[in-house]
């Protein structure tokens, strides 16, 4: 099955719709699942017995989704081709006792999630999204997608040094959003959420809620060569991987020599150590159950894992025009230059020489250019789910992604062509 011109600029249009519709990890996996169902996938429950039937299946757990497609007559030892990504982004999260305020202002108590750029959340119109858990244990998605909250910045007249000495924000005192006037009342926010979702407030016993910027993604620049939007790190990869899996496993798909997999985890931004994070057992359990449900043995599982390859797809740093010295002099990825191969010899990224060859072959087959990223030796290097996946499951892993600006901002920036070039590369990888 040819990969040429599979995705084009329409993919980027669809990405912007996906970003706008996915203000939380829970919305992101729900939207990914809906797209996979349209491609013929079906949800399976972890608490049920699994059959070994061919076809597409997926598991949802919180803000994570694992989806896979078993070709007809695939033996139990068939290796996997995995695209890994994460659904969470640095942001603000509502605290267990959210109702607060002072000096006649009603506010919402929030905690800082991940390494967010705090100043990018100032003076933005914010909605509220996430999930609530009801007394019967069921979950409901919440999305108040209108101007509800705001973290107001101090006027320059009251902070004359802000433009000279730099803005200094205390994570506790300065980041609590306002949402009205009056005295704070215990239970007020949850009563509001209950009204918005059509449930009784007394039925809400748990919540995972977070503000989100309501400004829509948009093309940017004279020639619309760029895209600005929220949560590109890393819903850009989740969207591309979902589209690629649906393309290779949907109606009319050809024979596949491997089992293609999407693994989108939560909690990457704070270390991946959760039951829905890459450092948990979720992926390994799903892959192993897939082997065993097809009549496999431990030997089959070992053979399958030994032949498995994972592309850990996450955003990376495009060269910044105002801070070029922060990048390695010979590794300066540019927007619309194609996906990037991320390398760090200290294994902050999992890529090695043989992994580079896998990625290069996929790009060549897709007809897509690619770039390399290495951190400046004087700068600390970030990390991804890649090294965790490689170490936890003993499978070859390669770190890749799309180069963006303003990483961890409430609104990030990428080249308008890079999303579909990544998706085409992922199709080529999953097919071969």
Short mmCIF file of C-alpha atoms in Angstrom, two decimals:
data_model
loop_
_atom_site.label_atom_id
_atom_site.label_comp_id
_atom_site.label_asym_id
_atom_site.label_seq_id
_atom_site.Cartn_x
_atom_site.Cartn_y
_atom_site.Cartn_z
CA UNK A 1 0.00 0.00 0.00
CA UNK A 2 1.58 3.26 -1.13
CA UNK A 3 2.18 6.02 1.40
CA UNK A 4 2.68 8.82 -1.11
CA UNK A 5 0.34 11.80 -0.65
CA UNK A 6 -1.74 9.95 1.92
CA UNK A 7 -2.11 13.07 4.09
CA UNK A 8 -1.96 16.67 2.92
CA UNK A 9 -2.85 20.12 4.27
CA UNK A 10 -6.30 18.80 5.14
CA UNK A 11 -4.60 16.79 7.88
CA UNK A 12 -3.43 20.05 9.48
CA UNK A 13 -6.98 21.45 9.29
CA UNK A 14 -8.16 18.33 11.08
CA UNK A 15 -5.39 18.66 13.68
CA UNK A 16 -6.66 22.11 14.59
CA UNK A 17 -10.16 20.72 15.08
CA UNK A 18 -8.72 17.91 17.23
CA UNK A 19 -6.79 20.37 19.41
CA UNK A 20 -9.85 22.54 19.96
CA UNK A 21 -12.01 19.53 20.84
CA UNK A 22 -9.44 18.06 23.27
CA UNK A 23 -8.99 20.47 26.19
CA UNK A 24 -8.01 17.62 28.54
CA UNK A 25 -6.36 14.18 28.22
CA UNK A 26 -9.79 12.59 28.77
CA UNK A 27 -11.25 14.44 25.79
CA UNK A 28 -8.20 13.59 23.69
CA UNK A 29 -8.56 9.83 24.19
CA UNK A 30 -12.33 10.01 23.68
CA UNK A 31 -11.80 11.80 20.36
CA UNK A 32 -9.08 9.35 19.30
CA UNK A 33 -11.38 6.43 20.18
CA UNK A 34 -14.22 7.92 18.13
CA UNK A 35 -11.96 8.19 15.09
CA UNK A 36 -10.75 4.62 15.49
CA UNK A 37 -14.31 3.32 15.83
CA UNK A 38 -15.12 4.90 12.48
CA UNK A 39 -12.18 2.91 11.06
CA UNK A 40 -13.67 -0.32 12.40
CA UNK A 41 -11.95 -0.63 15.77
CA UNK A 42 -13.89 -1.75 18.84
CA UNK A 43 -13.34 -1.06 22.52
CA UNK A 44 -12.48 -3.97 24.80
CA UNK A 45 -12.70 -3.88 28.59
CA UNK A 46 -9.67 -4.81 30.63
CA UNK A 47 -11.91 -6.76 33.02
CA UNK A 48 -13.28 -8.99 30.25
CA UNK A 49 -11.70 -12.06 28.70
CA UNK A 50 -10.14 -11.22 25.32
CA UNK A 51 -10.51 -13.27 22.18
CA UNK A 52 -7.84 -13.70 19.55
CA UNK A 53 -9.95 -12.45 16.66
CA UNK A 54 -8.32 -10.37 13.97
CA UNK A 55 -9.20 -6.69 13.65
CA UNK A 56 -8.80 -3.42 15.48
CA UNK A 57 -9.28 -3.06 19.22
CA UNK A 58 -8.55 -0.43 21.84
CA UNK A 59 -8.43 -0.02 25.61
CA UNK A 60 -9.30 3.22 27.39
CA UNK A 61 -8.05 3.93 30.88
CA UNK A 62 -8.37 7.48 32.20
CA UNK A 63 -6.32 9.76 29.95
CA UNK A 64 -4.60 6.88 28.12
CA UNK A 65 -5.50 4.80 25.08
CA UNK A 66 -3.82 1.70 23.68
CA UNK A 67 -5.08 0.61 20.24
CA UNK A 68 -3.86 -2.21 18.01
CA UNK A 69 -4.79 -4.03 14.82
CA UNK A 70 -4.29 -7.80 14.44
CA UNK A 71 -4.02 -8.89 10.78
CA UNK A 72 -5.73 -12.07 9.62
CA UNK A 73 -3.81 -15.24 10.53
CA UNK A 74 -1.15 -13.31 12.47
CA UNK A 75 0.82 -15.89 14.51
CA UNK A 76 1.19 -15.24 18.25
CA UNK A 77 4.86 -14.30 17.88
CA UNK A 78 4.10 -11.48 15.39
CA UNK A 79 6.12 -8.38 16.40
CA UNK A 80 4.51 -5.02 17.09
CA UNK A 81 5.12 -1.65 15.48
CA UNK A 82 4.27 0.95 18.11
CA UNK A 83 3.82 4.71 17.92
CA UNK A 84 4.06 6.12 21.44
CA UNK A 85 2.89 9.56 22.52
CA UNK A 86 1.32 11.34 25.50
CA UNK A 87 -2.00 13.07 26.01
CA UNK A 88 -1.17 15.51 28.82
CA UNK A 89 0.19 19.05 28.57
CA UNK A 90 1.55 21.41 31.24
CA UNK A 91 -1.28 23.48 32.64
CA UNK A 92 -3.23 24.42 35.77
CA UNK A 93 -5.26 21.81 37.68
CA UNK A 94 -8.14 22.44 40.11
CA UNK A 95 -7.40 21.54 43.74
CA UNK A 96 -9.61 19.28 45.90
CA UNK A 97 -11.00 22.31 47.78
CA UNK A 98 -11.33 24.75 44.89
CA UNK A 99 -13.42 27.60 46.27
CA UNK A 100 -11.26 30.47 47.45
CA UNK A 101 -10.87 34.24 47.06
CA UNK A 102 -9.97 37.49 48.76
CA UNK A 103 -10.75 41.22 48.76
CA UNK A 104 -14.19 40.65 47.26
CA UNK A 105 -12.98 38.42 44.42
CA UNK A 106 -14.10 34.81 43.96
CA UNK A 107 -11.26 32.59 42.80
CA UNK A 108 -10.48 28.94 42.00
CA UNK A 109 -7.58 27.22 43.77
CA UNK A 110 -5.28 25.55 41.26
CA UNK A 111 -2.09 23.53 41.34
CA UNK A 112 0.65 23.81 38.69
CA UNK A 113 0.87 20.69 36.52
CA UNK A 114 4.18 19.96 34.83
CA UNK A 115 6.70 22.52 33.64
CA UNK A 116 4.33 25.11 32.27
CA UNK A 117 5.44 28.60 31.27
CA UNK A 118 3.46 30.45 33.92
CA UNK A 119 3.39 33.84 32.23
CA UNK A 120 1.58 32.39 29.19
CA UNK A 121 -1.49 31.76 31.35
CA UNK A 122 -1.82 35.42 32.36
CA UNK A 123 -4.64 37.56 31.00
CA UNK A 124 -6.11 34.78 28.86
CA UNK A 125 -9.78 33.90 28.69
CA UNK A 126 -9.97 30.41 30.15
CA UNK A 127 -12.60 27.69 30.05
CA UNK A 128 -12.79 24.64 32.30
CA UNK A 129 -12.56 21.00 31.20
CA UNK A 130 -11.79 17.50 32.41
CA UNK A 131 -13.95 14.83 34.00
CA UNK A 132 -16.15 14.27 37.01
CA UNK A 133 -16.73 10.96 38.78
CA UNK A 134 -20.21 10.19 40.04
CA UNK A 135 -21.31 8.25 43.10
CA UNK A 136 -21.93 5.11 41.02
CA UNK A 137 -18.31 5.17 39.77
CA UNK A 138 -19.11 6.39 36.26
CA UNK A 139 -17.27 9.32 34.66
CA UNK A 140 -18.60 12.28 32.68
CA UNK A 141 -16.59 14.61 30.48
CA UNK A 142 -16.79 18.33 31.27
CA UNK A 143 -16.06 21.12 28.82
CA UNK A 144 -17.10 24.67 29.66
CA UNK A 145 -15.66 26.17 26.48
CA UNK A 146 -16.29 29.83 27.11
CA UNK A 147 -14.67 32.70 28.99
CA UNK A 148 -15.06 31.60 32.61
CA UNK A 149 -11.70 32.15 34.33
CA UNK A 150 -8.77 34.53 34.12
CA UNK A 151 -5.41 34.86 35.85
CA UNK A 152 -5.02 38.65 35.97
CA UNK A 153 -1.59 40.18 35.69
CA UNK A 154 -0.51 43.01 37.98
CA UNK A 155 -0.58 46.39 36.24
CA UNK A 156 2.84 47.78 35.32
CA UNK A 157 2.08 50.85 37.45
CA UNK A 158 2.19 48.57 40.51
CA UNK A 159 5.27 46.64 39.34
CA UNK A 160 7.60 49.13 37.67
CA UNK A 161 10.42 46.58 37.45
CA UNK A 162 8.44 44.01 35.44
CA UNK A 163 9.90 45.16 32.12
CA UNK A 164 13.43 45.70 33.42
CA UNK A 165 14.12 43.04 36.03
CA UNK A 166 11.75 40.44 34.61
CA UNK A 167 8.36 39.21 35.69
CA UNK A 168 8.50 37.17 38.90
CA UNK A 169 5.55 34.89 39.62
CA UNK A 170 4.93 32.98 42.82
CA UNK A 171 3.25 29.70 41.90
CA UNK A 172 0.99 29.80 44.96
CA UNK A 173 0.09 33.50 45.29
CA UNK A 174 -0.06 34.72 41.71
CA UNK A 175 -1.62 31.91 39.66
CA UNK A 176 -5.10 31.54 41.19
CA UNK A 177 -7.69 32.53 38.54
CA UNK A 178 -10.67 34.76 39.25
CA UNK A 179 -14.19 33.87 38.14
CA UNK A 180 -16.42 36.44 39.76
CA UNK A 181 -17.13 38.82 42.61
CA UNK A 182 -18.35 38.16 46.13
CA UNK A 183 -17.53 35.83 49.00
CA UNK A 184 -16.27 32.35 48.15
CA UNK A 185 -18.74 29.60 49.03
CA UNK A 186 -17.74 26.00 49.67
CA UNK A 187 -19.04 23.72 46.90
CA UNK A 188 -19.73 26.61 44.53
CA UNK A 189 -17.54 25.39 41.66
CA UNK A 190 -18.84 21.83 41.77
CA UNK A 191 -22.43 23.06 41.86
CA UNK A 192 -21.66 25.07 38.74
CA UNK A 193 -20.04 22.06 37.04
CA UNK A 194 -23.05 19.92 37.97
CA UNK A 195 -25.39 22.40 36.28
CA UNK A 196 -23.21 22.48 33.18
CA UNK A 197 -23.18 18.69 32.86
CA UNK A 198 -26.77 18.03 33.87
CA UNK A 199 -26.14 16.03 37.05
CA UNK A 200 -26.85 16.56 40.72
CA UNK A 201 -24.02 18.17 42.68
CA UNK A 202 -24.39 15.60 45.48
CA UNK A 203 -23.69 12.84 42.94
CA UNK A 204 -20.24 14.24 42.13
CA UNK A 205 -17.72 12.56 44.39
CA UNK A 206 -14.51 13.19 42.44
CA UNK A 207 -13.10 15.45 39.74
CA UNK A 208 -10.08 16.03 37.53
CA UNK A 209 -10.62 19.54 36.18
CA UNK A 210 -8.31 22.00 34.47
CA UNK A 211 -8.56 25.48 32.91
CA UNK A 212 -7.83 25.78 29.20
CA UNK A 213 -7.34 28.72 26.85
CA UNK A 214 -10.42 29.08 24.67
CA UNK A 215 -8.72 30.84 21.73
CA UNK A 216 -8.98 28.60 18.68
CA UNK A 217 -5.98 27.20 16.74
CA UNK A 218 -5.18 29.27 13.67
CA UNK A 219 -2.90 29.51 10.70
CA UNK A 220 -0.31 32.24 11.15
CA UNK A 221 1.88 34.36 8.90
CA UNK A 222 1.62 36.11 5.56
CA UNK A 223 1.49 32.82 3.67
CA UNK A 224 -0.09 30.80 6.50
CA UNK A 225 3.04 28.67 6.77
CA UNK A 226 2.64 28.26 10.52
CA UNK A 227 0.01 27.00 12.95
CA UNK A 228 -0.55 28.38 16.46
CA UNK A 229 -2.56 26.43 18.98
CA UNK A 230 -2.75 24.85 22.42
CA UNK A 231 -1.50 21.45 23.56
CA UNK A 232 0.59 20.66 20.47
CA UNK A 233 2.93 19.06 23.00
CA UNK A 234 1.84 16.39 22.53
CA UNK A 235 -1.61 16.10 20.96
CA UNK A 236 0.01 16.80 17.59
CA UNK A 237 1.61 13.34 17.86
CA UNK A 238 -1.53 11.70 19.27
CA UNK A 239 -3.54 13.02 16.32
CA UNK A 240 -0.95 11.92 13.75
CA UNK A 241 -0.61 8.45 15.28
CA UNK A 242 -4.39 7.97 15.41
CA UNK A 243 -4.72 9.00 11.76
CA UNK A 244 -1.85 6.73 10.74
CA UNK A 245 -3.24 3.70 12.58
CA UNK A 246 -6.69 4.22 11.08
CA UNK A 247 -5.14 4.52 7.62
CA UNK A 248 -3.11 1.30 7.75
CA UNK A 249 -5.84 -0.74 9.49
CA UNK A 250 -9.00 0.68 8.01
CA UNK A 251 -11.13 -0.68 5.16
CA UNK A 252 -9.00 -1.59 2.14
CA UNK A 253 -5.81 -1.92 4.17
CA UNK A 254 -3.27 -4.30 2.71
CA UNK A 255 -1.41 -7.16 4.38
CA UNK A 256 0.65 -6.08 7.37
CA UNK A 257 3.79 -7.94 8.52
CA UNK A 258 3.50 -6.51 12.03
CA UNK A 259 0.77 -5.57 14.49
CA UNK A 260 0.47 -1.75 14.41
CA UNK A 261 -0.12 -0.11 17.79
CA UNK A 262 -0.98 3.34 19.14
CA UNK A 263 0.10 3.91 22.75
CA UNK A 264 -0.91 7.34 24.07
CA UNK A 265 -0.14 7.77 27.77
CA UNK A 266 -1.04 10.32 30.42
CA UNK A 267 1.28 12.00 32.97
CA UNK A 268 4.40 12.27 30.80
CA UNK A 269 4.84 15.87 31.89
CA UNK A 270 5.40 14.84 35.53
CA UNK A 271 7.38 11.63 35.16
CA UNK A 272 4.98 9.00 33.74
CA UNK A 273 4.67 7.17 37.06
CA UNK A 274 0.99 6.29 37.22
CA UNK A 275 -1.34 3.52 36.13
CA UNK A 276 -1.93 5.45 32.90
CA UNK A 277 1.67 6.60 32.44
CA UNK A 278 4.39 5.06 30.29
CA UNK A 279 6.22 3.89 33.41
CA UNK A 280 3.21 1.79 34.43
CA UNK A 281 2.36 -1.71 33.22
CA UNK A 282 -0.47 -0.77 30.85
CA UNK A 283 1.32 -1.18 27.51
CA UNK A 284 3.12 -4.38 28.46
CA UNK A 285 -0.07 -5.91 29.80
CA UNK A 286 -2.04 -5.11 26.64
CA UNK A 287 0.66 -6.46 24.32
CA UNK A 288 1.09 -9.62 26.37
CA UNK A 289 -2.66 -10.26 26.49
CA UNK A 290 -2.79 -9.85 22.72
CA UNK A 291 -0.18 -12.59 22.35
CA UNK A 292 -1.84 -14.94 24.84
CA UNK A 293 -5.35 -14.41 23.47
CA UNK A 294 -4.11 -15.76 20.13
CA UNK A 295 -2.91 -18.94 21.79
CA UNK A 296 0.63 -17.74 22.39
CA UNK A 297 3.10 -18.81 25.06
CA UNK A 298 5.78 -16.99 27.02
CA UNK A 299 8.16 -17.95 24.23
CA UNK A 300 5.87 -16.28 21.68
CA UNK A 301 5.70 -13.17 23.85
CA UNK A 302 9.50 -13.02 24.07
CA UNK A 303 9.84 -13.43 20.31
CA UNK A 304 7.22 -10.76 19.63
CA UNK A 305 8.85 -8.24 21.97
CA UNK A 306 12.31 -8.95 20.57
CA UNK A 307 11.13 -7.98 17.09
CA UNK A 308 9.14 -4.94 18.20
CA UNK A 309 10.07 -1.34 17.41
CA UNK A 310 8.56 1.79 18.96
CA UNK A 311 8.66 5.32 17.60
CA UNK A 312 8.28 7.63 20.60
CA UNK A 313 6.75 10.71 18.97
CA UNK A 314 6.92 13.95 20.92
CA UNK A 315 7.52 17.57 20.03
CA UNK A 316 11.05 19.01 20.02
CA UNK A 317 12.61 22.44 19.86
CA UNK A 318 12.70 24.35 16.58
CA UNK A 319 15.53 26.85 16.35
CA UNK A 320 14.41 30.12 17.92
CA UNK A 321 15.23 33.22 15.82
CA UNK A 322 15.87 35.33 18.94
CA UNK A 323 17.81 32.70 20.90
CA UNK A 324 19.85 30.83 18.32
CA UNK A 325 22.72 30.42 20.80
CA UNK A 326 20.57 28.07 22.91
CA UNK A 327 20.74 25.43 20.17
CA UNK A 328 23.56 23.20 19.01
CA UNK A 329 25.38 25.02 16.17
CA UNK A 330 24.95 22.15 13.70
CA UNK A 331 21.51 20.90 14.79
CA UNK A 332 18.90 23.60 14.31
CA UNK A 333 15.55 22.12 13.19
CA UNK A 334 13.30 24.45 11.24
CA UNK A 335 9.53 24.47 10.79
CA UNK A 336 8.32 22.65 7.68
CA UNK A 337 11.65 20.85 7.43
CA UNK A 338 10.05 17.51 8.22
CA UNK A 339 9.98 15.42 11.41
CA UNK A 340 12.98 15.38 13.70
CA UNK A 341 15.12 12.54 15.00
CA UNK A 342 15.98 13.23 18.66
CA UNK A 343 19.36 12.01 19.89
CA UNK A 344 21.07 12.12 23.28
CA UNK A 345 24.00 9.79 24.03
CA UNK A 346 23.11 9.84 27.74
CA UNK A 347 19.79 8.19 26.88
CA UNK A 348 17.52 11.08 27.67
CA UNK A 349 16.26 10.04 24.24
CA UNK A 350 16.29 6.34 23.32
CA UNK A 351 17.60 6.71 19.76
CA UNK A 352 20.71 4.80 18.65
CA UNK A 353 22.25 4.19 15.23
CA UNK A 354 20.00 1.28 14.31
CA UNK A 355 16.98 3.29 15.40
CA UNK A 356 18.11 6.12 13.17
CA UNK A 357 18.09 3.67 10.25
CA UNK A 358 14.51 2.62 11.02
CA UNK A 359 13.34 6.23 11.06
CA UNK A 360 15.29 7.19 7.94
CA UNK A 361 13.78 4.25 6.05
CA UNK A 362 10.26 5.30 7.04
CA UNK A 363 10.86 8.89 5.92
CA UNK A 364 12.36 7.71 2.64
CA UNK A 365 9.42 5.42 1.94
CA UNK A 366 6.99 8.25 2.74
CA UNK A 367 8.93 10.72 0.59
CA UNK A 368 9.36 13.03 3.59
CA UNK A 369 12.46 15.07 4.53
CA UNK A 370 13.75 14.81 8.09
CA UNK A 371 16.02 16.64 10.51
CA UNK A 372 18.16 15.82 13.54
CA UNK A 373 17.95 17.39 17.00
CA UNK A 374 20.68 17.30 19.62
CA UNK A 375 20.78 19.61 22.64
CA UNK A 376 23.49 22.21 23.07
CA UNK A 377 26.09 20.63 25.39
CA UNK A 378 25.71 23.56 27.78
CA UNK A 379 21.95 23.05 28.11
CA UNK A 380 20.18 20.24 30.00
CA UNK A 381 18.29 17.83 27.77
CA UNK A 382 14.65 16.99 28.31
CA UNK A 383 13.29 13.48 28.02
CA UNK A 384 10.25 11.56 26.76
CA UNK A 385 8.45 8.26 27.15
CA UNK A 386 11.11 6.78 24.85
CA UNK A 387 13.76 5.71 27.39
CA UNK A 388 11.02 4.53 29.79
CA UNK A 389 9.43 2.37 27.09
CA UNK A 390 12.76 0.90 26.02
CA UNK A 391 13.87 0.07 29.56
CA UNK A 392 10.55 -1.16 30.92
CA UNK A 393 9.64 -3.46 28.02
CA UNK A 394 13.02 -4.24 26.48
CA UNK A 395 11.97 -3.08 23.02
CA UNK A 396 13.88 -0.99 20.52
CA UNK A 397 12.71 2.62 20.75
CA UNK A 398 13.45 5.66 18.62
CA UNK A 399 12.65 9.24 19.68
CA UNK A 400 11.18 11.47 16.98
CA UNK A 401 8.70 14.32 16.67
CA UNK A 402 7.89 17.70 15.20
CA UNK A 403 9.87 20.87 15.86
CA UNK A 404 7.85 23.62 17.58
CA UNK A 405 8.38 26.98 19.24
CA UNK A 406 7.03 28.03 22.66
CA UNK A 407 7.03 24.52 24.07
CA UNK A 408 5.03 24.30 27.32
CA UNK A 409 3.31 27.60 26.60
CA UNK A 410 -0.46 27.83 26.75
CA UNK A 411 -0.19 28.37 22.98
CA UNK A 412 2.53 26.76 20.86
CA UNK A 413 3.68 27.12 17.24
CA UNK A 414 4.68 24.69 14.49
CA UNK A 415 5.08 24.58 10.71
CA UNK A 416 1.79 23.99 8.89
CA UNK A 417 3.27 21.18 6.77
CA UNK A 418 5.01 19.27 9.55
CA UNK A 419 1.92 17.55 11.03
CA UNK A 420 1.02 15.75 7.81
CA UNK A 421 4.66 14.92 7.07
CA UNK A 422 4.82 13.26 10.49
CA UNK A 423 1.59 11.35 9.81
CA UNK A 424 2.90 10.11 6.45
CA UNK A 425 6.09 8.94 8.13
CA UNK A 426 4.11 7.06 10.78
CA UNK A 427 2.06 5.32 8.08
CA UNK A 428 5.25 4.16 6.37
CA UNK A 429 6.63 2.92 9.71
CA UNK A 430 3.47 1.02 10.66
CA UNK A 431 3.17 -0.60 7.24
CA UNK A 432 6.70 -1.98 6.87
#
